[in-house]
Structure formats: structure tokens, C-alpha cells
Short mmCIF file of C-alpha atoms in Angstrom, two decimals:
data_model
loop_
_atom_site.label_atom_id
_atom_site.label_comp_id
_atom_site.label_asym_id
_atom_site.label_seq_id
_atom_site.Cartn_x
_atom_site.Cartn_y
_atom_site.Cartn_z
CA UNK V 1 50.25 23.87 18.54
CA UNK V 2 47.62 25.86 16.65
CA UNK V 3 44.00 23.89 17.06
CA UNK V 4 43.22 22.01 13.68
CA UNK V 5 39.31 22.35 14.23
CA UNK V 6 37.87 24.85 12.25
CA UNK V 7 35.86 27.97 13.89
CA UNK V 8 31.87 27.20 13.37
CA UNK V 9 30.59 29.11 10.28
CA UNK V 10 29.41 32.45 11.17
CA UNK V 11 25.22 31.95 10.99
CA UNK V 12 23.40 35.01 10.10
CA UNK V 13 21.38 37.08 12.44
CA UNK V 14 18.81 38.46 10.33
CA UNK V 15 16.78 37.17 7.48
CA UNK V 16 18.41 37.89 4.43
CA UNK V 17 16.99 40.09 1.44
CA UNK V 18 14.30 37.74 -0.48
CA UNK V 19 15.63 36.49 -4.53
CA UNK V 20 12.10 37.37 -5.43
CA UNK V 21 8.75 38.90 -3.88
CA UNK V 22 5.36 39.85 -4.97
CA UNK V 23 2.38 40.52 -3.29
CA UNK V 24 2.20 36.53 -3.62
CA UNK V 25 5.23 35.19 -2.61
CA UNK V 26 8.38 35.63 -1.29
CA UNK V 27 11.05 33.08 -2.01
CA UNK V 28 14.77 33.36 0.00
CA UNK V 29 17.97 31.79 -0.93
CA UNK V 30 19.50 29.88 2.11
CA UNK V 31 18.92 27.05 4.89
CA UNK V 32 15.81 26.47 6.29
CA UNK V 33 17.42 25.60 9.31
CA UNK V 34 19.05 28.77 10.00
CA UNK V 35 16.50 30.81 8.16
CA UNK V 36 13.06 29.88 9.85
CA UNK V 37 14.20 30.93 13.07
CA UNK V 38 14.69 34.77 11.59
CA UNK V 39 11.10 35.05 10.41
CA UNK V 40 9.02 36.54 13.01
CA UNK V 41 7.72 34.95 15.32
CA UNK V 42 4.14 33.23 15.43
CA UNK V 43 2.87 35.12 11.97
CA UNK V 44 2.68 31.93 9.60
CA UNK V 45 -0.64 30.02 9.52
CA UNK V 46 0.36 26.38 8.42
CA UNK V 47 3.45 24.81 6.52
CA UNK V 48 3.21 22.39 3.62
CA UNK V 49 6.49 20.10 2.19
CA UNK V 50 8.36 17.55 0.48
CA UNK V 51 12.15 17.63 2.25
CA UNK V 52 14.22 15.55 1.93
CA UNK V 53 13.80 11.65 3.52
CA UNK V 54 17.41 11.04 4.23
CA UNK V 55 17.41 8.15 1.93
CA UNK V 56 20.62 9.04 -0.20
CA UNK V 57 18.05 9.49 -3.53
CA UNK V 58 20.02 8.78 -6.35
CA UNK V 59 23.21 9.24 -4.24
CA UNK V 60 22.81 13.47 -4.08
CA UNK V 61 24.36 14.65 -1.17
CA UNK V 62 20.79 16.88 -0.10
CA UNK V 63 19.59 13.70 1.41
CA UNK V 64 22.29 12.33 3.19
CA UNK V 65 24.27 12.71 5.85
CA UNK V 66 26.60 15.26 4.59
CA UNK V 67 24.45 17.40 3.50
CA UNK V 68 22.38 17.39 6.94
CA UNK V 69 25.85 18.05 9.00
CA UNK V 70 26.07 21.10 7.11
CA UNK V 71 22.95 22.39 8.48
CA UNK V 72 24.22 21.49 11.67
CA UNK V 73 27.62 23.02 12.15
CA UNK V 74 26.80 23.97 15.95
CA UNK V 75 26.42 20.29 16.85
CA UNK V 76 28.55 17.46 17.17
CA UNK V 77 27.29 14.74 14.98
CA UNK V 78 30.57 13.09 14.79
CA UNK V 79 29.62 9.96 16.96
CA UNK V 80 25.80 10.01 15.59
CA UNK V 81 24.90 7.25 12.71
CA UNK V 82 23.26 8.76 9.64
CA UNK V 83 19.54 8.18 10.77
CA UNK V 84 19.97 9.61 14.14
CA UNK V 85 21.92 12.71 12.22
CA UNK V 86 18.68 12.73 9.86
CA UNK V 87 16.35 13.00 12.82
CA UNK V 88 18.34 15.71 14.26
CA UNK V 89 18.11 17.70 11.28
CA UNK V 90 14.26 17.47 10.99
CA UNK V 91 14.28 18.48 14.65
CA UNK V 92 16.28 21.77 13.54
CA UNK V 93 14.30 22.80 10.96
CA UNK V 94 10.77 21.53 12.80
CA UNK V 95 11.89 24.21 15.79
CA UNK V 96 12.46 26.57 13.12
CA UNK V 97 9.00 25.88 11.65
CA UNK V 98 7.67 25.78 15.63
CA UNK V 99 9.15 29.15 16.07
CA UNK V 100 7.32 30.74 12.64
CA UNK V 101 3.87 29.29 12.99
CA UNK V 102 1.18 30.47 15.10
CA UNK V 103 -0.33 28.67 17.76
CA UNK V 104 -2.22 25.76 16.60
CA UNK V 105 -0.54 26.12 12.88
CA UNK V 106 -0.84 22.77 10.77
CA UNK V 107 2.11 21.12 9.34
CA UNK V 108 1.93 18.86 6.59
CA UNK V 109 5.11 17.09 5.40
CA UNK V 110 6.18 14.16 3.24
CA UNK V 111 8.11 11.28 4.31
CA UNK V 112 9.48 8.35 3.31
CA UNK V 113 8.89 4.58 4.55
CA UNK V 114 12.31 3.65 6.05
CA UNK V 115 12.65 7.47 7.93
CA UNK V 116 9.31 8.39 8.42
CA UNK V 117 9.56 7.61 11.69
CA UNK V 118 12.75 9.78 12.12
CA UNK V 119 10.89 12.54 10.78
CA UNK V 120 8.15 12.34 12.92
CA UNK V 121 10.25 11.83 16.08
CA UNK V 122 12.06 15.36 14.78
CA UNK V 123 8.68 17.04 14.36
CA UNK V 124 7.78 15.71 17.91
CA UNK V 125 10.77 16.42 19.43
CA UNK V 126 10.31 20.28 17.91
CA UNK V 127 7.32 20.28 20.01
CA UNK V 128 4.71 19.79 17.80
CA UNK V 129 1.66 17.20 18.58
CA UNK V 130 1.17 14.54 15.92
CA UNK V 131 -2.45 14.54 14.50
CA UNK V 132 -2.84 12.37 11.90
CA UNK V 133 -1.27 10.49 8.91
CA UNK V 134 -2.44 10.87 5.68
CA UNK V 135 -1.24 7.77 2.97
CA UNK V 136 -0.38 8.62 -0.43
CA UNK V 137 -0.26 5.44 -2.15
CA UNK V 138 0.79 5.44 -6.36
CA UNK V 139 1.96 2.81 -8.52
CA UNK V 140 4.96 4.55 -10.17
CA UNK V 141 7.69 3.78 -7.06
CA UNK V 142 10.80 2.20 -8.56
CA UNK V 143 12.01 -0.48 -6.46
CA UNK V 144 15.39 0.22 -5.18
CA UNK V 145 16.44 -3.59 -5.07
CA UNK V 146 19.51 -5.74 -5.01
CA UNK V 147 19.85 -8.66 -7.73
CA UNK V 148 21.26 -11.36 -4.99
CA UNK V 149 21.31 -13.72 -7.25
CA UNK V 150 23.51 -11.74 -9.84
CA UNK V 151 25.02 -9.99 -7.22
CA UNK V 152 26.47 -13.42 -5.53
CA UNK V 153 28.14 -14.55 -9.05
CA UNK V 154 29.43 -10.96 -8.56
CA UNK V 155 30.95 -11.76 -5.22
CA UNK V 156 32.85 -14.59 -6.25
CA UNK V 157 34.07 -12.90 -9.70
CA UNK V 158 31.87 -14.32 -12.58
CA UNK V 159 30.37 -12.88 -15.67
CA UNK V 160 26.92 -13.50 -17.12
CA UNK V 161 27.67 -14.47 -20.43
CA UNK V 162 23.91 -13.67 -21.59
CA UNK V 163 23.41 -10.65 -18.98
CA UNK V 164 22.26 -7.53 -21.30
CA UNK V 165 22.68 -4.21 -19.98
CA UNK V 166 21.00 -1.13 -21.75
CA UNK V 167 22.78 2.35 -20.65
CA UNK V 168 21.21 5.59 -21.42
CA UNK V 169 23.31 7.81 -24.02
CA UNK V 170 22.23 10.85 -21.79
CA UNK V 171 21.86 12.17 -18.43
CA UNK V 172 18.42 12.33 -17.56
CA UNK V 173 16.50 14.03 -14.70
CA UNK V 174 17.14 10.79 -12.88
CA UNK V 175 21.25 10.90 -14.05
CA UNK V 176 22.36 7.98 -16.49
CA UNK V 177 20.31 4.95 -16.34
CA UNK V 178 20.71 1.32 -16.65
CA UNK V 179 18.16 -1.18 -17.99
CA UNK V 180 18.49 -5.01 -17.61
CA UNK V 181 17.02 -6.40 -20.38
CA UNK V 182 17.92 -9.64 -19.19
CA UNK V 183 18.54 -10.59 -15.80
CA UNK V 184 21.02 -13.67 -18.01
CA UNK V 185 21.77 -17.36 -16.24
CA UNK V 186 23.25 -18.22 -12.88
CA UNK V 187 26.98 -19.26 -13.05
CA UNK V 188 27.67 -20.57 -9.42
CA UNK V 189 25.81 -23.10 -7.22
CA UNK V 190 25.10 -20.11 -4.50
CA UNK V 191 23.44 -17.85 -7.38
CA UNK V 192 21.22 -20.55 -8.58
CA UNK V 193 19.73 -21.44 -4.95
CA UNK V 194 18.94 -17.42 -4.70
CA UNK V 195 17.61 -16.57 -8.16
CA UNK V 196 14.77 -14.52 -7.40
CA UNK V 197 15.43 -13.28 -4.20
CA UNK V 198 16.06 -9.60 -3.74
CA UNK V 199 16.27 -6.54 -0.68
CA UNK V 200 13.53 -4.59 -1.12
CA UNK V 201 9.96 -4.38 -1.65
CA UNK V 202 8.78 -1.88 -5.03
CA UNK V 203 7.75 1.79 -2.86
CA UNK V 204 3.91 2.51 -3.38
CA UNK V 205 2.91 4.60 -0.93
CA UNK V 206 4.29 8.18 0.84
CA UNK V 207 3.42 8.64 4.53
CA UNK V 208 2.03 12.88 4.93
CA UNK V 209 2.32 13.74 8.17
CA UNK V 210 -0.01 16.25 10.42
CA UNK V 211 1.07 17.77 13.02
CA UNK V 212 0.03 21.43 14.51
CA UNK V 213 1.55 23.41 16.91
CA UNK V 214 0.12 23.51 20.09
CA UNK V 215 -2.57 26.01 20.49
CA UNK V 216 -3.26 28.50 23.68
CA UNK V 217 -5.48 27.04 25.65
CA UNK V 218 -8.63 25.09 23.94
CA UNK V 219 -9.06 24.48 20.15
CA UNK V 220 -11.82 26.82 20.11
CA UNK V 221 -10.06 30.03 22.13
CA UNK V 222 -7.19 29.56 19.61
CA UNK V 223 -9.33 29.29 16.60
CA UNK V 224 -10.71 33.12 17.83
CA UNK V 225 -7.53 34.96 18.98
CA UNK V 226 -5.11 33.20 16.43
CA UNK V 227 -7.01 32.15 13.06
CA UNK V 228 -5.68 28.93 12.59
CA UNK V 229 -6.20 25.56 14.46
CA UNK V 230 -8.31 23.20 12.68
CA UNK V 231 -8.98 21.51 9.54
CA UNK V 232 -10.85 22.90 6.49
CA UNK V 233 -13.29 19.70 6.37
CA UNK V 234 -15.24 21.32 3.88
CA UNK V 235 -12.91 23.09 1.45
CA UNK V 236 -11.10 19.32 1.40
CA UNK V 237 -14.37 17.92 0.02
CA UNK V 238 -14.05 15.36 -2.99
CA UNK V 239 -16.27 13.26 -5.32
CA UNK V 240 -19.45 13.46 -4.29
CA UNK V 241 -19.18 15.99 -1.19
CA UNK V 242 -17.04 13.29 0.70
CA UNK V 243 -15.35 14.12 4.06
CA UNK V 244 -11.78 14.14 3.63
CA UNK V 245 -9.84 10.94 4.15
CA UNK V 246 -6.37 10.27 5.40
CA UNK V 247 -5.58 7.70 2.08
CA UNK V 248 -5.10 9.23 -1.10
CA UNK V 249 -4.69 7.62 -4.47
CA UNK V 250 -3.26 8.18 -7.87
CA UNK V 251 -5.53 6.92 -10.67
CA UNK V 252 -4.06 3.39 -11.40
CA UNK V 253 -4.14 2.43 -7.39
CA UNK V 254 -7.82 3.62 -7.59
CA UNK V 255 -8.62 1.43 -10.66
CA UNK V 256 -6.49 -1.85 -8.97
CA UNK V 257 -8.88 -1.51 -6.21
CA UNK V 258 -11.79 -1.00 -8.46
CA UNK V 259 -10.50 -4.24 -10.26
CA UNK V 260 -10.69 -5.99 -7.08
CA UNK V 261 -13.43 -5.39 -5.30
CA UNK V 262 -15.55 -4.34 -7.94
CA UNK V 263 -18.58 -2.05 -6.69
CA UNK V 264 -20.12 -1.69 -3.07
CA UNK V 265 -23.08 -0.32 -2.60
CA UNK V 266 -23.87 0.64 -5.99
CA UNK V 267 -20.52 2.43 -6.35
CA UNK V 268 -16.58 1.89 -7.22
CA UNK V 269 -14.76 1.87 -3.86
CA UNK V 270 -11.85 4.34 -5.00
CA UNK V 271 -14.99 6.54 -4.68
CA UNK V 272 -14.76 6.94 -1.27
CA UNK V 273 -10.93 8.80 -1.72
CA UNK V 274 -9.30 11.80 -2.98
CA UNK V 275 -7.32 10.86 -6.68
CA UNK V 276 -4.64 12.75 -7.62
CA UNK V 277 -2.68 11.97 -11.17
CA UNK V 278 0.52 11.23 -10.74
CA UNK V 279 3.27 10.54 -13.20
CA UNK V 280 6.90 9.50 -12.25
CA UNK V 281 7.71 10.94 -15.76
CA UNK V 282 5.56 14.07 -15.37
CA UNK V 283 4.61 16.34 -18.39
CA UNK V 284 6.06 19.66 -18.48
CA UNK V 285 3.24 21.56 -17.06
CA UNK V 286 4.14 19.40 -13.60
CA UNK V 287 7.98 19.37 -14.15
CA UNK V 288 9.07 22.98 -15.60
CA UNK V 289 12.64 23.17 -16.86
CA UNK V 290 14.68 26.12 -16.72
CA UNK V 291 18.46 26.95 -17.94
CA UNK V 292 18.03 23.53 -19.02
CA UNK V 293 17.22 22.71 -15.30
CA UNK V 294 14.54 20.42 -13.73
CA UNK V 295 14.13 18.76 -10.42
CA UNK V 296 13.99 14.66 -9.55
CA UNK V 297 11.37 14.83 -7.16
CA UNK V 298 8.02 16.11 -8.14
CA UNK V 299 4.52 16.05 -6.38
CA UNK V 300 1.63 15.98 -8.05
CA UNK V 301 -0.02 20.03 -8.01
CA UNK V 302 -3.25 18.58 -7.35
CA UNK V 303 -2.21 16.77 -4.34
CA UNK V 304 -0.39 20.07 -2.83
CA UNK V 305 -3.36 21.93 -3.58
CA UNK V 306 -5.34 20.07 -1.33
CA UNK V 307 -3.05 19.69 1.59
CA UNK V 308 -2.65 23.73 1.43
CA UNK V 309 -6.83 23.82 1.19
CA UNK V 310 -7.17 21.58 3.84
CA UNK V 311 -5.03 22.96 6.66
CA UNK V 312 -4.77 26.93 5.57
CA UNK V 313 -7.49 29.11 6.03
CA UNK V 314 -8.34 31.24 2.93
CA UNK V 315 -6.15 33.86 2.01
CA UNK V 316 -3.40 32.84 5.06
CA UNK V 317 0.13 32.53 4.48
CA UNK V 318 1.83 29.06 3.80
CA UNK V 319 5.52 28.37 4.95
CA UNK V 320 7.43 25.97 2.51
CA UNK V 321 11.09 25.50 3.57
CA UNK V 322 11.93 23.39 0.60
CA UNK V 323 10.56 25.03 -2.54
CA UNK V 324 12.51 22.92 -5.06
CA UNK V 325 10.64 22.93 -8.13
CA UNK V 326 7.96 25.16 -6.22
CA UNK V 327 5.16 22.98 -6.79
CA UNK V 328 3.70 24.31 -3.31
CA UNK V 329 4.67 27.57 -3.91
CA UNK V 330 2.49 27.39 -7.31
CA UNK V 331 -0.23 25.33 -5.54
CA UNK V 332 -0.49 27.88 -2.93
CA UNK V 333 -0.77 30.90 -5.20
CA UNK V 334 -3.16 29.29 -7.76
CA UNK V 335 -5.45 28.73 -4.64
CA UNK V 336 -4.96 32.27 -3.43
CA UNK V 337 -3.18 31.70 -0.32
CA UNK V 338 0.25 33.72 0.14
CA UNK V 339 3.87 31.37 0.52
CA UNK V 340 6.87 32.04 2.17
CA UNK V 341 9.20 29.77 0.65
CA UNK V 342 12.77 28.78 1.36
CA UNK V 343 15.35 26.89 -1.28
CA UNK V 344 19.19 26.07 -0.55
CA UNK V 345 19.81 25.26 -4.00
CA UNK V 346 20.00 27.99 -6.31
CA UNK V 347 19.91 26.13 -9.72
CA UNK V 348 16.06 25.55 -8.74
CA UNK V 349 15.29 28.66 -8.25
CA UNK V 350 14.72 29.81 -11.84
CA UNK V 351 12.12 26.68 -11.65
CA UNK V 352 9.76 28.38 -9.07
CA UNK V 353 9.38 31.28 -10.19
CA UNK V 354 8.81 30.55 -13.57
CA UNK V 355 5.97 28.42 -11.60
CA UNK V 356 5.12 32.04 -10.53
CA UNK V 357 5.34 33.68 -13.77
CA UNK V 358 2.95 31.40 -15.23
CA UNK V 359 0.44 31.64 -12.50
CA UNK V 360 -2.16 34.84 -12.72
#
């Protein structure tokens, strides 16, 4: 009997020719887990991302478990549950990262509050020492919550008489949407005694963690042979000269706190942090379209701007292995730095580099 299994895909060997390069960037079409490990080794001076947080967003296969195993065709997942297949796949494309950086490189990367932890266990287990955590914390999270209530009169087969329901007439970036305009009256006696109860809190905050690769020998002999090893205190400056902190805000969190605490020390206390504007319905300028094409996720340029500042010295070369939009790619090359930047899906590539075409 012939065996049923199918042979592993073939992975490539050699980096593959780039879908665009300038003396800026150069963006490749592909995996990042089986293309960082074909750049050369120990050239890139810090990385800077937004993958994917193996939550199932808005049920794309990208960021879930089938779309991980197919960065992992050399390894049986089969008997793995989806987190522990998500932490394997940051731990791919973290050796990847660990194989492309130099010695005491920076990494900063996104992550979300369930799987943050996977991530960082991935990173770790990569090799990489954890340094920090920086908070993003905004007020435009959509909370991903259950109805128990509505969904118990569900369970045992009745209809809401005066539920209303308002469904989009288009696809947006988001897909089609639903609106309840009213949540309507509990039918059965288990619905009534759960009426506003729900499963999940609304998501204001995004961990950012840094990690750097271990240097050779002592921070300081690194920082002379390799370049790269600490943190651009200075060029991370905010406000009034402030030190960098490791909470961020978007403008409304900064005014809630302003509301209330009012001033200390003669001063608003969303003083003392970095603010970055933040839309979850961002203009145009933040979210480019192209081909009639535009990406769910977006991070605010200002924000990526400063993570690149902060851990890249001037003029270095950033490593993004999951372009999307290209918001890092453009915050990068706005700030002068070079990017090497990796995308698997090739409908968003049109989207960074018109990033790039727009940015002298």
C-alpha cells in the first residue's frame, strides 16, 4: 500500500529575488519563517512588528492554527492544541529573527492579552533575553463578548420578539458587520437571571515586548565591535525632554486619566507618557488602500516611529517580518533607517509600497 502522507513541501534554500528594492527598502514575498533564516547571518540591527496574536481575528485563517501549521510543515503539530501550535510558531520565526540580528539586536513586537505570554515564551525559547514590556493602552478595543443572556434563550430555541439587528449592506475592512440596536427582552427564566452577564472584558491595552539578542560578552564590548545593544534613551525623548516610559497612551486614555486625577505637581499626569493618536477607523493617510485593498490591523505611524527610534541606531537596518500594510516599513524610512521587510500575503503588498512611494 502506497503511504497516504504527503512528502513535506520542498523549503527553499536561498532567499528569493526581492518584489521591490531601493536604496531604502527591500520587501520579499514569502514566510518569515522560512525566509529569515536565508538572510545572512548577524547583519540586522533590531526588528520591529505587529504578527499575528493567534487569536482567530475576525475568523482569517493568518491567525489561527491553520495558518501557523503551514509554516510548520517539518513538525508534527498534530497532537499540539492551538496555543501550544501558536507558541511554536513564534519560536520559528523568533530563531529566524535570532539568526538575522546581530548580537545584542533589540526586538520589539506586539502581542495580544490572552497569547502574550505564548509569544514571549516563543521569543524566549528562540534564545532571546526578555528586557522589558512596554503597555500600549487605547480606548478603541472592541470587546469580543458573548450575550449570555441572549445567547441562553438561544440555547433553548427562542426568539426575541423586540431584538433589532442592523447588518451592514457592504463588506467593510472589518467584513460585514452586525449592530444590536437593541439587546430586546428575556424570554426564559435562565436568560432573565443572566441578563447582563457576558465573557469578556472590552481590550484596552497591547502588551510590546523587548527583547535583544544576547550580546558577546558585556553590554559595553558589544556596543563597540557590533553597533547595536542598547536603548536610544535620548532619541525616545517626549514632552518636555522626558525619559522614555514603558506605558504609552492614545489621546482619550491620556485625557481619562487627566479627568481623574486632575494635575500633580502643577502638571496633567498623561504628561509624564508618550501619546500616540490612534483611530480604530483610521484616516487614509494611516490606512492606504490599494486595488481596492486595505488591511484590518493598523498601528498608529507615530507609535512605530518611536519603537524603531528607540531601539535602532541611526541609519541601521530594521527587520520587519510582517509588513502588512507597511506601517513599519514607512515609519522606518521616514526616520531614515533602512527595512528589510517580509509579507506572505501578496494582496498587501501594493499597500507598502505605495507607503514607499509616498515617502521622500
Amino acid at each position: 500500500m502506497p503511504d497516504p502522507t504527503p512528502p513535506p513541501a520542498t523549503r527553499l534554500t536561498e532567499l528569493p529575488e526581492p518584489v521591490f528594492a531601493d536604496g531604502r527598502a527591500t520587501l520579499y514575498l514569502g514566510d518569515a519563517v522560512e525566509l529569515l533564516p536565508l538572510l545572512p547571518a548577524a547583519t540586522i540591527d533590531s526588528l520591529v512588528t505587529d504578527p499575528p496574536y493567534g487569536l482567530s481575528f475576525n475568523g482569517q485563517a493568518w491567525d489561527d492554527a491553520t495558518g501557523f501549521r503551514e509554516s510548520l510543515p517539518h513538525i508534527d503539530t498534530s497532537a499540539m492544541s492551538a496555543p501550544e501550535i501558536f507558541e511554536m510558531w513564534c519560536t520559528a520565526w523568533a530563531a529566524g529573527a535570532m539568526h538575522a540580528l546581530k548580537p545584542g539586536a533589540h526586538l520589539a513586537v506586539f502581542g495580544g492579552a490572552r497569547t502574550w505570554h505564548r509569544m514571549v515564551r516563543g521569543i524566549e525559547n528562540a534564545g532571546f533575553e526578555i528586557r522589558d514590556q512596554i503597555a500600549w493602552l487605547h480606548t478603541t478595543g472592541m470587546p469580543k463578548s458573548m450575550d449570555l443572556s441572549h445567547a441562553i434563550d438561544k440555547h433553548h430555541g427562542v426568539q426575541r420578539p423586540d431584538r433589532t439587528v442592523q447588518k451592514s449592506e457592504h463588506d467593510g475592512v472589518l467584513g460585514a458587520t452586525r449592530t444590536v440596536l437593541s439587546k430586546g427582552t428575556p424570554v426564559t427564566e435562565d436568560a432573565q437571571r443572566w441578563e447582563g452577564w457576558g465573557t469578556a472584558l472590552r481590550p484596552a491595552f497591547e502588551p510590546i515586548i523587548i527583547a535583544r539578542k544576547p550580546p558577546e560578552g558585556n553590554t559595553v564590548r558589544n556596543v563597540l565591535a557590533q553597533g547595536v545593544g542598547g536603548i536610544n534613551i535620548d532619541g525616545g525623548r517626549f514632552a518636555d525632554d522626558r525619559w522614555p516610559t514603558n506605558v504609552a497612551f492614545d489621546p482619550s486614555q491620556a485625557d481619562a486619566l487627566d479627568m481623574l486625577t486632575g494635575t500633580w505637581q502643577g502638571e496633567s499626569l498623561s504628561q509624564k507618557f508618550p501619546i500616540f493618536r490612534f483611530d480604530h477607523k483610521p484616516s487614509s493617510g494611516e490606512r492606504p488602500r490599494a486595488f481596492g485593498r486595505s488591511h484590518t490591523t493598523v498601528k498608529p505611524l507615530g507609535l512605530m516611529r518611536w519603537l524603531v527610534t528607540l531601539i535602532t541606531p541611526p541609519g541601521a537596518t530594521v527587520l520587519e517580518p510582517f509588513a502588512g500594510s507597511g506601517t513599519t516599513v514607512e515609519a522606518a524610512v521616514s526616520g531614515g533607517f533602512r527595512v528589510i521587510a517580509v509579507e506572505k500575503d501578496r494582496t498587501y503588498l501594493p499597500l507598502v509600497i505605495s507607503r514607499l512611494d509616498r515617502t521622500p
